[in-house]
XYZ file of C-alpha atoms in Angstrom:
762
model
C 64.669 143.575 205.316
C 65.542 139.926 205.775
C 68.110 138.088 203.697
C 65.706 135.961 201.593
C 63.773 138.797 199.905
C 67.015 140.730 199.536
C 68.572 137.798 197.690
C 65.545 137.559 195.397
C 65.742 141.262 194.603
C 69.491 141.154 193.987
C 69.021 138.139 191.711
C 66.615 140.144 189.516
C 69.015 143.080 189.584
C 71.761 140.782 188.271
C 69.505 139.487 185.501
C 68.833 143.039 184.330
C 72.493 144.095 184.599
C 73.820 141.402 182.250
C 70.889 141.861 179.910
C 71.914 145.499 179.631
C 75.561 144.624 179.107
C 74.755 142.298 176.206
C 72.392 144.789 174.556
C 74.407 147.957 175.187
C 77.593 146.318 173.950
C 75.772 145.480 170.732
C 74.416 149.017 170.324
C 77.703 150.708 171.116
C 79.548 148.458 168.653
C 77.367 149.891 165.868
C 78.702 153.325 166.837
C 82.353 152.472 167.536
C 82.892 149.306 165.479
C 83.149 145.580 166.076
C 86.943 145.420 166.127
C 88.983 144.437 169.165
C 89.838 148.031 170.070
C 86.178 148.970 170.281
C 85.180 145.904 172.296
C 88.034 146.371 174.729
C 87.100 149.997 175.326
C 83.415 149.131 175.808
C 84.176 146.405 178.355
C 86.757 148.569 180.138
C 84.351 151.528 180.251
C 81.575 149.311 181.645
C 83.805 147.974 184.405
C 85.327 151.370 185.186
C 81.845 152.739 185.846
C 81.166 149.814 188.164
C 84.386 150.594 190.010
C 83.397 154.222 190.592
C 80.045 153.012 191.911
C 81.696 150.470 194.214
C 83.936 153.155 195.665
C 81.199 155.696 196.287
C 78.678 153.098 197.446
C 81.101 151.652 199.990
C 81.912 154.984 201.579
C 78.282 156.081 201.546
C 77.026 152.825 203.070
C 79.094 153.221 206.241
C 77.788 156.726 206.804
C 74.097 155.924 206.489
C 71.517 154.040 208.499
C 70.123 150.693 207.400
C 66.927 152.399 206.283
C 68.847 154.957 204.227
C 70.978 152.265 202.613
C 67.873 150.360 201.532
C 66.371 153.578 200.221
C 69.562 154.372 198.297
C 69.571 150.843 196.868
C 65.983 151.325 195.664
C 66.934 154.719 194.220
C 69.845 153.095 192.370
C 67.557 150.480 190.818
C 65.150 153.238 189.809
C 67.966 155.246 188.236
C 69.068 152.218 186.217
C 65.489 151.519 185.098
C 64.927 155.093 183.943
C 68.204 155.063 182.017
C 67.314 151.781 180.330
C 64.126 153.249 178.875
C 66.113 156.086 177.249
C 69.346 154.239 176.462
C 68.254 153.320 172.940
C 67.887 157.012 172.134
C 71.336 157.805 173.551
C 73.271 154.860 172.166
C 71.634 154.537 168.762
C 69.860 157.766 167.837
C 72.456 160.142 169.282
C 75.796 158.297 169.262
C 75.391 156.252 166.097
C 73.136 158.363 163.911
C 74.489 161.795 164.869
C 78.060 161.215 166.049
C 78.761 158.010 164.099
C 79.438 159.737 160.738
C 82.094 161.930 162.381
C 85.660 160.635 162.238
C 86.258 160.872 165.983
C 89.754 160.054 167.258
C 89.995 156.780 169.242
C 90.832 158.483 172.578
C 87.787 160.728 172.214
C 85.667 157.690 171.363
C 86.888 156.015 174.560
C 85.890 159.067 176.610
C 82.453 159.136 174.953
C 81.904 155.443 175.688
C 82.945 155.832 179.315
C 80.753 158.906 179.804
C 77.748 157.243 178.166
C 78.025 154.185 180.419
C 78.888 155.994 183.644
C 75.326 156.661 184.845
C 73.962 153.087 184.782
C 77.206 151.342 185.748
C 77.759 153.755 188.650
C 74.429 152.802 190.197
C 75.015 149.115 189.463
C 78.318 149.357 191.310
C 76.764 151.065 194.344
C 74.240 148.311 194.953
C 76.363 145.584 196.605
C 78.042 147.759 199.285
C 74.700 149.408 200.117
C 72.811 146.146 200.417
C 75.653 144.374 202.225
C 75.806 147.044 204.931
C 72.020 147.158 205.274
C 71.754 143.397 205.822
C 74.820 142.639 207.939
C 73.867 142.806 211.626
C 76.827 140.960 213.126
C 80.426 140.913 212.040
C 80.636 137.124 212.120
C 77.879 137.078 209.470
C 79.683 139.483 207.146
C 81.401 136.857 204.997
C 78.294 134.738 204.498
C 76.005 137.726 203.865
C 78.313 139.489 201.423
C 79.175 136.198 199.716
C 75.518 135.218 199.344
C 74.615 138.605 197.882
C 77.511 138.428 195.459
C 76.614 134.858 194.530
C 72.918 135.401 193.809
C 73.633 138.601 191.895
C 76.172 136.770 189.765
C 73.741 133.872 189.289
C 71.141 136.394 188.137
C 73.727 137.819 185.751
C 74.270 134.332 184.311
C 70.524 133.935 183.804
C 70.422 137.392 182.214
C 73.151 136.516 179.729
C 71.472 133.197 178.899
C 67.935 134.514 178.515
C 69.087 137.550 176.539
C 70.898 135.303 174.084
C 68.374 132.501 173.705
C 65.031 134.181 174.301
C 64.872 137.961 174.570
C 66.978 139.005 171.585
C 65.418 136.433 169.223
C 61.916 137.387 170.339
C 62.030 141.114 171.136
C 65.211 142.497 169.618
C 67.484 145.007 171.322
C 64.921 147.710 172.052
C 62.289 145.324 173.435
C 64.880 143.572 175.616
C 65.859 146.898 177.178
C 62.270 147.593 178.166
C 62.024 144.205 179.870
C 65.246 144.913 181.750
C 63.817 148.202 182.959
C 60.739 146.399 184.245
C 62.958 144.059 186.284
C 64.639 147.027 187.952
C 61.261 148.560 188.729
C 60.155 145.291 190.334
C 63.230 145.511 192.568
C 62.190 149.021 193.626
C 58.615 147.939 194.396
C 59.785 144.978 196.499
C 62.376 146.953 198.501
C 60.354 150.067 199.347
C 57.998 148.445 201.915
C 61.043 147.158 203.813
C 62.555 150.639 203.923
C 59.906 151.951 206.288
C 60.054 148.858 208.510
C 63.854 148.806 208.737
C 65.327 148.712 212.257
C 68.599 150.410 213.214
C 71.771 148.471 212.547
C 73.929 147.271 215.418
C 76.566 149.828 214.508
C 73.956 152.559 214.994
C 73.493 151.346 218.570
C 77.204 151.396 219.233
C 77.582 147.619 219.078
C 79.733 147.373 215.996
C 83.073 148.735 217.089
C 86.345 147.327 215.918
C 86.803 143.760 216.901
C 83.227 143.133 218.009
C 81.775 139.890 216.899
C 85.089 138.342 215.801
C 85.259 134.575 216.312
C 87.499 133.447 219.081
C 90.687 131.954 217.663
C 89.812 132.763 214.063
C 92.443 134.484 211.970
C 91.925 138.131 211.114
C 94.224 140.077 208.804
C 97.724 138.611 209.192
C 100.211 141.005 210.691
C 102.390 140.738 207.595
C 99.528 141.679 205.273
C 97.778 144.998 205.666
C 94.495 145.836 203.980
C 96.303 147.589 201.146
C 98.229 144.407 200.424
C 94.969 142.491 200.185
C 93.673 145.125 197.788
C 96.706 144.566 195.570
C 96.295 140.791 195.760
C 92.628 141.003 194.846
C 93.503 143.372 192.012
C 95.857 140.708 190.650
C 93.008 138.213 191.010
C 90.831 140.436 188.834
C 93.601 140.709 186.241
C 93.904 136.933 186.091
C 90.121 136.371 185.970
C 89.430 138.708 183.037
C 92.540 137.606 181.172
C 91.470 133.973 181.473
C 87.984 134.938 180.333
C 89.420 136.445 177.142
C 91.532 133.348 176.478
C 88.656 130.955 177.204
C 86.339 132.833 174.879
C 88.929 132.706 172.085
C 89.472 128.970 172.547
C 85.821 128.033 172.968
C 84.719 130.297 170.131
C 87.030 128.322 167.831
C 85.925 124.968 169.244
C 82.206 125.713 169.032
C 82.519 127.446 165.615
C 81.064 130.630 166.936
C 77.629 131.975 166.028
C 75.580 134.826 167.466
C 74.573 132.520 170.326
C 78.086 131.626 171.441
C 79.216 134.676 173.421
C 76.156 134.870 175.687
C 76.287 131.141 176.339
C 79.965 131.148 177.278
C 79.473 134.219 179.449
C 76.621 132.531 181.305
C 78.739 129.426 182.012
C 81.552 131.654 183.295
C 79.149 133.498 185.595
C 77.473 130.296 186.799
C 80.848 129.025 188.000
C 81.486 132.285 189.870
C 78.002 132.227 191.398
C 78.171 128.616 192.563
C 81.570 129.204 194.104
C 80.429 132.342 195.929
C 77.268 130.677 197.241
C 79.168 127.609 198.383
C 81.833 129.792 199.967
C 79.272 131.938 201.768
C 78.035 128.836 203.553
C 81.466 127.580 204.584
C 83.574 130.716 204.974
C 82.557 131.188 208.613
C 83.998 127.770 209.519
C 87.388 128.265 207.869
C 89.905 128.840 210.666
C 92.751 130.144 208.483
C 91.037 132.026 205.668
C 94.096 133.905 204.370
C 96.046 130.858 203.098
C 92.792 129.287 201.896
C 92.062 132.354 199.790
C 95.556 132.345 198.290
C 95.380 128.605 197.623
C 92.058 129.060 195.813
C 93.634 131.730 193.616
C 96.526 129.402 192.812
C 94.040 126.654 191.968
C 92.356 128.928 189.400
C 95.428 129.003 187.155
C 96.430 125.389 187.733
C 93.008 123.904 187.031
C 92.470 126.149 184.011
C 95.741 124.987 182.476
C 95.448 121.376 183.591
C 91.912 120.746 182.335
C 92.599 122.481 179.040
C 95.843 120.583 178.466
C 94.180 117.282 179.265
C 91.316 117.979 176.888
C 93.608 118.953 174.018
C 95.657 115.826 174.619
C 92.590 113.580 174.430
C 90.549 115.416 171.796
C 92.513 114.005 168.875
C 91.788 110.461 170.053
C 87.989 110.940 170.072
C 86.815 110.572 166.492
C 83.531 112.500 166.693
C 85.266 115.420 168.429
C 88.022 115.479 165.813
C 85.455 115.275 163.016
C 83.510 118.233 164.391
C 86.646 120.353 164.716
C 87.435 119.556 161.071
C 83.991 120.617 159.826
C 83.576 123.672 157.619
C 80.118 124.690 158.798
C 78.889 125.506 162.314
C 76.173 123.584 164.081
C 72.604 124.103 162.945
C 71.566 125.964 166.084
C 67.913 126.639 165.122
C 67.282 122.977 164.320
C 69.038 121.815 167.489
C 67.015 124.198 169.659
C 63.810 123.109 167.968
C 64.649 119.480 168.709
C 65.340 120.230 172.354
C 62.195 122.321 172.676
C 60.199 119.471 171.190
C 61.623 117.038 173.727
C 60.974 119.368 176.640
C 57.392 120.110 175.597
C 56.605 116.445 175.006
C 56.120 116.786 171.250
C 58.324 113.803 170.564
C 56.263 110.635 170.386
C 56.560 108.251 173.313
C 56.864 105.273 170.960
C 60.383 106.248 169.873
C 63.522 107.528 171.502
C 63.895 111.297 171.358
C 66.288 112.633 168.750
C 68.608 114.513 171.091
C 71.116 116.831 169.329
C 74.012 115.611 171.416
C 76.706 117.409 169.427
C 74.966 120.710 170.082
C 74.495 119.981 173.786
C 78.077 118.823 174.269
C 79.813 121.628 172.393
C 77.591 124.538 173.408
C 77.169 123.603 177.054
C 79.195 120.534 178.056
C 82.545 121.682 176.712
C 82.381 125.196 178.244
C 81.331 123.648 181.553
C 84.265 121.229 181.421
C 86.865 123.922 180.761
C 85.474 126.846 182.771
C 83.298 125.753 185.700
C 85.954 124.489 188.111
C 88.374 127.450 187.798
C 85.535 129.968 188.029
C 84.108 128.061 191.012
C 87.414 128.681 192.799
C 87.240 132.363 191.797
C 83.775 132.716 193.289
C 84.615 130.711 196.423
C 87.515 133.039 197.177
C 85.341 136.167 197.520
C 83.506 135.293 200.779
C 86.713 133.759 202.112
C 88.451 137.078 201.557
C 85.676 138.812 203.484
C 86.614 136.632 206.468
C 90.145 137.966 206.213
C 89.473 141.689 205.876
C 86.180 142.365 207.678
C 87.274 143.250 211.213
C 85.065 146.259 211.880
C 81.346 146.445 211.187
C 81.536 150.235 210.927
C 83.864 149.896 207.918
C 82.171 146.958 206.216
C 80.732 148.958 203.316
C 84.004 150.694 202.553
C 85.989 147.467 202.590
C 83.502 145.716 200.330
C 83.592 148.691 197.978
C 87.376 149.028 197.990
C 87.899 145.306 197.369
C 85.516 145.435 194.440
C 87.265 148.554 193.108
C 90.635 146.805 193.309
C 89.222 143.762 191.537
C 87.623 145.923 188.847
C 90.867 147.861 188.361
C 92.704 144.577 187.875
C 89.987 143.385 185.514
C 90.278 146.536 183.414
C 94.043 146.137 183.222
C 93.602 142.474 182.327
C 91.144 143.346 179.583
C 93.405 145.990 178.074
C 96.781 144.309 178.558
C 95.670 140.847 177.483
C 93.470 142.135 174.657
C 95.978 144.587 173.236
C 99.372 143.200 174.242
C 99.535 139.551 175.286
C 97.407 138.144 172.458
C 99.300 140.233 169.911
C 102.715 139.227 171.221
C 102.230 135.700 172.585
C 99.037 134.446 170.946
C 96.439 132.375 172.780
C 98.710 129.459 173.724
C 101.477 131.735 174.996
C 99.032 133.927 176.893
C 97.517 130.929 178.679
C 100.988 129.770 179.704
C 101.808 133.243 180.975
C 98.623 133.437 183.037
C 99.302 129.983 184.470
C 102.771 131.092 185.507
C 101.273 134.240 187.030
C 99.394 132.027 189.487
C 102.754 131.377 191.127
C 102.485 134.789 192.744
C 99.670 133.499 194.938
C 101.731 130.411 195.791
C 104.537 132.582 197.101
C 102.094 134.414 199.374
C 100.294 131.264 200.509
C 103.068 128.763 201.191
C 105.684 129.476 203.817
C 107.444 126.118 203.786
C 110.268 126.136 201.279
C 109.927 122.471 200.343
C 106.212 122.696 199.613
C 106.685 125.944 197.712
C 109.381 124.328 195.577
C 107.139 121.333 194.887
C 104.339 123.589 193.682
C 106.737 125.506 191.461
C 107.959 122.232 189.930
C 104.357 121.110 189.351
C 103.611 124.412 187.677
C 106.722 124.120 185.506
C 105.749 120.617 184.380
C 102.263 121.855 183.509
C 103.747 124.620 181.373
C 105.997 122.141 179.578
C 103.184 119.795 178.560
C 100.816 122.573 177.485
C 100.497 122.616 173.668
C 102.256 125.209 171.554
C 100.245 127.309 169.114
C 100.900 125.189 166.002
C 99.768 121.985 167.705
C 96.854 123.685 169.437
C 95.281 125.188 166.311
C 95.942 122.071 164.245
C 94.054 119.904 166.732
C 91.179 122.368 166.985
C 90.813 122.221 163.199
C 90.905 118.433 162.951
C 94.286 118.082 161.255
C 98.028 117.849 161.895
C 100.565 120.588 162.512
C 102.224 120.258 159.096
C 98.950 121.008 157.272
C 98.067 124.420 158.638
C 99.222 127.965 158.249
C 97.954 130.156 161.052
C 98.107 133.714 162.268
C 96.499 135.325 165.278
C 96.414 138.502 167.279
C 93.871 140.303 169.416
C 91.536 140.785 166.445
C 91.103 137.079 165.799
C 92.485 133.816 164.439
C 93.109 132.850 160.819
C 93.863 129.220 159.993
C 94.440 127.898 156.474
C 94.134 124.114 156.326
C 95.797 122.516 153.324
C 94.682 119.177 151.896
C 97.368 117.853 149.512
C 96.341 116.571 146.085
C 97.985 115.498 142.858
C 97.329 118.868 141.202
C 96.490 122.005 143.157
C 96.164 121.532 146.946
C 92.745 122.431 148.302
C 92.899 125.014 151.052
C 90.096 125.746 153.478
C 90.063 129.164 155.099
C 88.918 129.218 158.730
C 88.336 132.424 160.670
C 87.914 131.949 164.428
C 87.253 128.255 163.803
C 84.530 128.812 161.206
C 84.937 127.857 157.554
C 84.696 130.959 155.368
C 85.956 130.109 151.876
C 88.262 127.875 149.877
C 90.989 127.757 147.276
C 91.224 127.300 144.301
C 88.811 130.111 143.429
C 85.775 129.853 141.213
C 82.582 129.590 143.274
C 80.071 132.048 144.764
C 82.696 134.281 146.355
C 84.331 134.798 142.964
C 80.973 135.483 141.304
C 80.131 138.006 144.008
C 83.206 140.019 143.074
C 83.142 139.499 139.318
C 79.486 140.152 138.425
C 79.116 143.757 139.608
C 82.541 144.571 138.151
C 81.460 143.513 134.660
C 77.857 144.734 134.860
C 78.975 148.275 135.782
C 79.668 150.392 132.715
C 82.835 152.073 133.976
C 83.965 151.109 137.517
C 86.990 152.895 138.965
C 86.977 152.485 142.748
C 85.630 149.370 144.483
C 85.250 148.646 148.198
C 84.976 145.044 149.391
C 84.241 144.278 153.034
C 85.997 141.044 153.978
C 89.081 139.304 152.574
C 88.596 135.608 153.344
C 90.589 133.610 150.810
C 90.764 136.665 148.542
C 88.536 135.215 145.836
C 85.935 138.013 145.932
C 88.686 140.605 145.546
C 90.285 138.525 142.806
C 86.943 138.193 141.040
C 86.519 141.987 140.967
C 90.129 142.588 139.916
C 89.494 140.934 136.560
C 87.968 144.195 135.272
C 90.960 146.104 133.927
C 89.302 149.544 134.104
C 89.192 149.376 137.904
C 91.898 151.623 139.297
C 91.604 150.826 142.985
C 90.146 148.044 145.106
C 89.957 148.718 148.831
C 89.548 145.545 150.879
C 88.602 146.057 154.537
C 89.212 143.010 156.747
C 88.515 143.017 160.488
C 90.806 140.026 161.236
C 94.282 141.504 160.856
C 96.258 138.227 160.512
C 94.178 137.157 157.503
C 96.416 138.861 154.936
C 99.577 137.581 156.575
C 98.439 133.954 156.497
C 97.571 134.244 152.798
C 101.062 135.571 152.094
C 102.633 132.758 154.089
C 100.481 130.176 152.310
C 101.481 131.599 148.936
C 105.150 131.127 149.791
C 104.680 127.543 150.982
C 101.959 126.335 148.560
C 102.050 128.579 145.456
C 98.669 129.155 143.794
C 98.658 131.507 140.835
C 95.319 133.046 141.710
C 96.491 133.989 145.201
C 99.837 135.193 143.855
C 98.004 137.432 141.382
C 95.875 138.894 144.170
C 98.851 139.585 146.445
C 100.898 141.203 143.684
C 98.109 143.385 142.240
C 99.149 147.025 142.904
C 95.533 148.200 142.641
C 94.490 146.322 145.790
C 94.698 148.249 149.054
C 94.317 146.230 152.268
C 92.897 147.950 155.361
C 92.468 146.324 158.778
C 89.289 147.422 160.503
C 85.496 147.421 160.624
C 84.078 147.686 157.100
C 80.893 149.476 158.067
C 82.801 152.096 160.051
C 85.175 152.543 157.102
C 82.274 153.254 154.767
C 80.731 155.686 157.228
C 83.934 157.695 157.621
C 85.225 157.617 154.042
C 85.226 160.962 152.254
C 85.143 159.681 148.650
C 82.251 157.753 147.193
C 82.592 154.490 145.334
C 81.485 152.824 142.107
C 80.956 149.385 143.663
C 80.449 148.431 147.310
C 80.029 144.852 148.384
C 80.539 142.558 151.325
C 82.069 139.126 150.971
C 79.595 136.317 151.642
C 78.987 136.122 155.396
C 76.777 133.614 157.172
C 73.683 135.357 158.567
C 74.070 133.428 161.851
C 77.586 134.741 162.479
C 78.000 137.136 165.387
C 77.434 140.740 164.293
C 76.619 139.681 160.715
C 73.404 141.661 161.124
C 75.506 144.823 160.870
C 76.084 143.976 157.180
C 72.565 142.715 156.411
C 70.436 145.376 158.079
C 68.137 147.912 156.504
C 70.326 150.712 157.911
C 73.516 149.220 156.471
C 72.024 148.998 153.001
C 70.973 152.645 153.286
C 74.530 153.574 154.255
C 75.846 151.712 151.211
C 73.325 153.422 148.935
C 74.402 156.832 150.184
C 78.109 156.063 149.641
C 77.695 155.166 145.952
C 78.552 157.438 143.058
C 75.935 158.036 140.330
C 75.209 154.711 138.584
C 77.145 152.946 141.334
C 76.356 149.335 142.236
C 75.884 147.652 145.597
C 76.283 143.902 145.783
C 75.397 141.436 148.505
C 75.020 137.755 149.034
C 71.346 137.038 149.755
C 71.267 133.989 152.039
C 67.790 134.670 153.481
C 64.450 136.145 152.509
C 64.908 138.985 154.995
C 68.153 140.060 153.329
C 66.354 139.916 149.986
C 63.477 142.022 151.314
C 65.679 144.594 153.020
C 67.899 145.115 149.975
C 64.981 145.596 147.614
C 63.296 148.002 150.056
C 66.348 150.267 150.061
C 67.429 150.317 146.409
C 65.043 151.630 143.748
C 66.636 149.388 141.106
C 67.614 145.810 141.873
C 68.792 142.854 139.827
C 68.236 139.524 141.539
C 70.617 136.733 140.521
C 70.891 133.262 142.099
C 71.937 134.067 145.667
C 73.273 137.528 144.730
C 71.617 140.945 144.580
C 72.807 144.033 142.714
C 71.267 147.381 143.657
C 71.504 151.009 142.591
C 69.759 154.362 142.786
C 69.895 154.429 138.985
C 68.612 151.940 136.387
C 70.797 148.844 136.057
C 71.363 147.559 132.546
C 72.319 143.936 132.045
C 74.023 144.419 128.684
C 75.004 140.881 127.759
C 76.857 141.948 124.628
C 78.926 144.466 126.589
C 79.658 141.913 129.333
C 80.728 139.328 126.725
C 82.955 141.919 125.046
C 84.604 142.891 128.322
C 85.250 139.264 129.199
C 86.742 138.599 125.757
C 89.716 140.862 126.496
C 92.811 138.584 126.445
C 94.121 140.125 129.654
C 90.817 139.380 131.367
C 90.811 135.809 130.098
C 94.373 135.299 131.302
C 93.486 136.742 134.745
C 90.766 134.170 135.388
C 92.472 131.244 133.656
C 95.526 131.796 135.859
C 93.347 130.974 138.886
C 91.565 128.078 137.191
C 88.241 129.962 137.034
C 85.739 129.070 134.304
C 84.380 132.580 133.884
C 82.047 131.625 131.020
C 80.344 129.054 133.228
C 79.940 131.554 136.058
C 78.330 134.090 133.727
C 76.031 131.450 132.267
C 74.965 130.228 135.711
C 74.296 133.610 137.289
C 73.036 135.728 134.383
C 70.751 133.129 132.815
C 67.470 134.434 134.277
C 67.908 137.725 136.166
C 64.904 139.263 137.897
C 64.602 143.047 137.766
C 62.879 145.278 140.327
C 62.175 148.930 139.587
C 60.686 151.878 141.494
C 57.192 150.742 140.524
C 57.551 147.471 142.421
C 55.287 147.403 145.500
C 57.683 147.368 148.425
C 54.915 147.704 150.993
C 54.748 143.931 151.330
C 58.436 143.622 152.261
C 58.015 144.212 155.978
C 60.037 141.309 157.373
C 63.596 142.656 157.294
C 66.683 142.840 159.487
C 67.393 146.099 161.285
C 70.273 147.256 163.459
C 68.068 146.939 166.532
C 66.476 143.652 165.523
C 68.894 141.455 163.528
C 66.354 138.667 163.127
C 68.415 136.392 160.896
C 71.340 136.516 163.282
C 69.175 135.305 166.175
C 66.769 133.166 164.183
C 65.817 130.060 166.141
C 62.823 128.876 164.173
C 61.031 128.028 167.401
C 59.590 130.606 169.793
C 59.437 129.613 173.450
């Protein structure tokens, strides 16, 4: 098999691999939760499986003929394809539907996730060592061949992440996307098999690949001071730095972009494009580098320096660019569907030639330009370093597969440690700004290996120290990324996310905007839809005792529900742990009686975690269950707007219990009414139950007339009479006799249409 068809096949394999990662991560999060612990375990389990595959594939490759290696590669692609066709059944039907209701301990959950991902990731990991050994005929071609394979596979992965996010998931959902991925793997099998039978023996099979054969004259091999194990450790550190930076970049860019369901896949694709371009460029030039060891170490040093330098420069200039500052200050995210429709119209020539096209520049700049600015150069250096490292360590063609596999294992091990340590420790202890400084300083390790001259080493250390000094601290960083000054924010962050409260002073009560991961969620003072969402079911229900509210935000939904005095317990489940702490800090600095009442109410219990998982595992049932208003375009919002979620809520209600949801789209409206036999539709809000719902206006008026109730809402400046008049003026009732057969367009766990709604189908 020649290199060109092999590269094409490995490109398609990369497309399928990242498509699977995006889809499987989504499916597994339904089972294990969308909190940081779950995501970290899923990513770590995925990479650990790859590492096992790298190790086995490398050792197997050196023991087999070229023909056998190609056959094993084809068998690996077939194994992945077969798994993809059945993965929905395993990950959703078995894990979520059968094991999900069980309160499984976190360590057991981690084992289950690793075991469930081991089969496909093992075969994915085997592929590069097998193909590299099958295609490398001469030792001097090892670096370029391995680098090219790595580069095109990574480029395919970038395309997979991009197409999954912007085309496959919006058009086919999770299940349909998996089937397309399986077809890509089968295409790889069909293309490779004819070459298997025509494969010629490798040079090593003829005895021409012994140690030292094919090494360039005068070109550096492994330095005498560095053995192969040392290079494994160095490349493990490289993996730690790469995945740690990825976590930090995604936190920063998610805040800057004001993350939606389209953000993660886009950022991941930019990250992978940088790696791919670097690897492809390096594969072409690695053979001509006469001293590859110091070049590799210098490239690794450049990763940290450029990441910190570009970011610091951008933050320093961002406040001086008015349209950038204005976007950071905005409450709402970009209108992604409209922007995509505009771009699609331009591309397809639908825009009239007699006028300039209406290009959505803000969308283009923030979704693609900004990630490219911050990520591409450091990741280019990461990718470039891989083929250069092959020049250093590949000294024996008979051990090529093992060394490729072992290097990848070391890198994966470092990546896993970076994922866990940065995700669970550094972000919790140091925050994003402190973590980035720490990772920048960590790049000094490569400097110490690379530079032997004391003066030059000292100069680099001084340059690094100056960079660390000018990098912004957390207060300044988050203020700038929210379009304000340091004295006007209260912030809190950890691995679970970022909470920023931006205060706008006024003559009376300051107005506070609540941002979560850069996205506006609610405001203070209370009194708008969030308050109504909490208050209405509390006063419609005849005798509520225990209420569950998913999402804290500014606390106004919880405060709205707490006005009903008969309620004995309100459980608020918030996935962003710092949210409660920032509200407490705000209350101390800028007292607001509504917030003070919420924080001092002994009936309110605050739980950090995934609300859907909490409902699934809770033993008691509840009188009222509701989710705070969540944008349907937010990442993973489909988990709280799906047909299956509404069924879970229905099953967790006591007799005559009420479910409440914000209804931002027709699909949410349809899905809710399909699930609940009795529904009351109010402006933007739906109440549902398995029992008849009575809107007893006299009883509601009587309950609201209680002096303690009046004082509760007046303390927060809420005009409760106006809210009742606005929302209960013309309710629409749906009973069991309503024809639900027409309500087919709904969100499901496996096809969250609103979350990925583009409005334009390519």
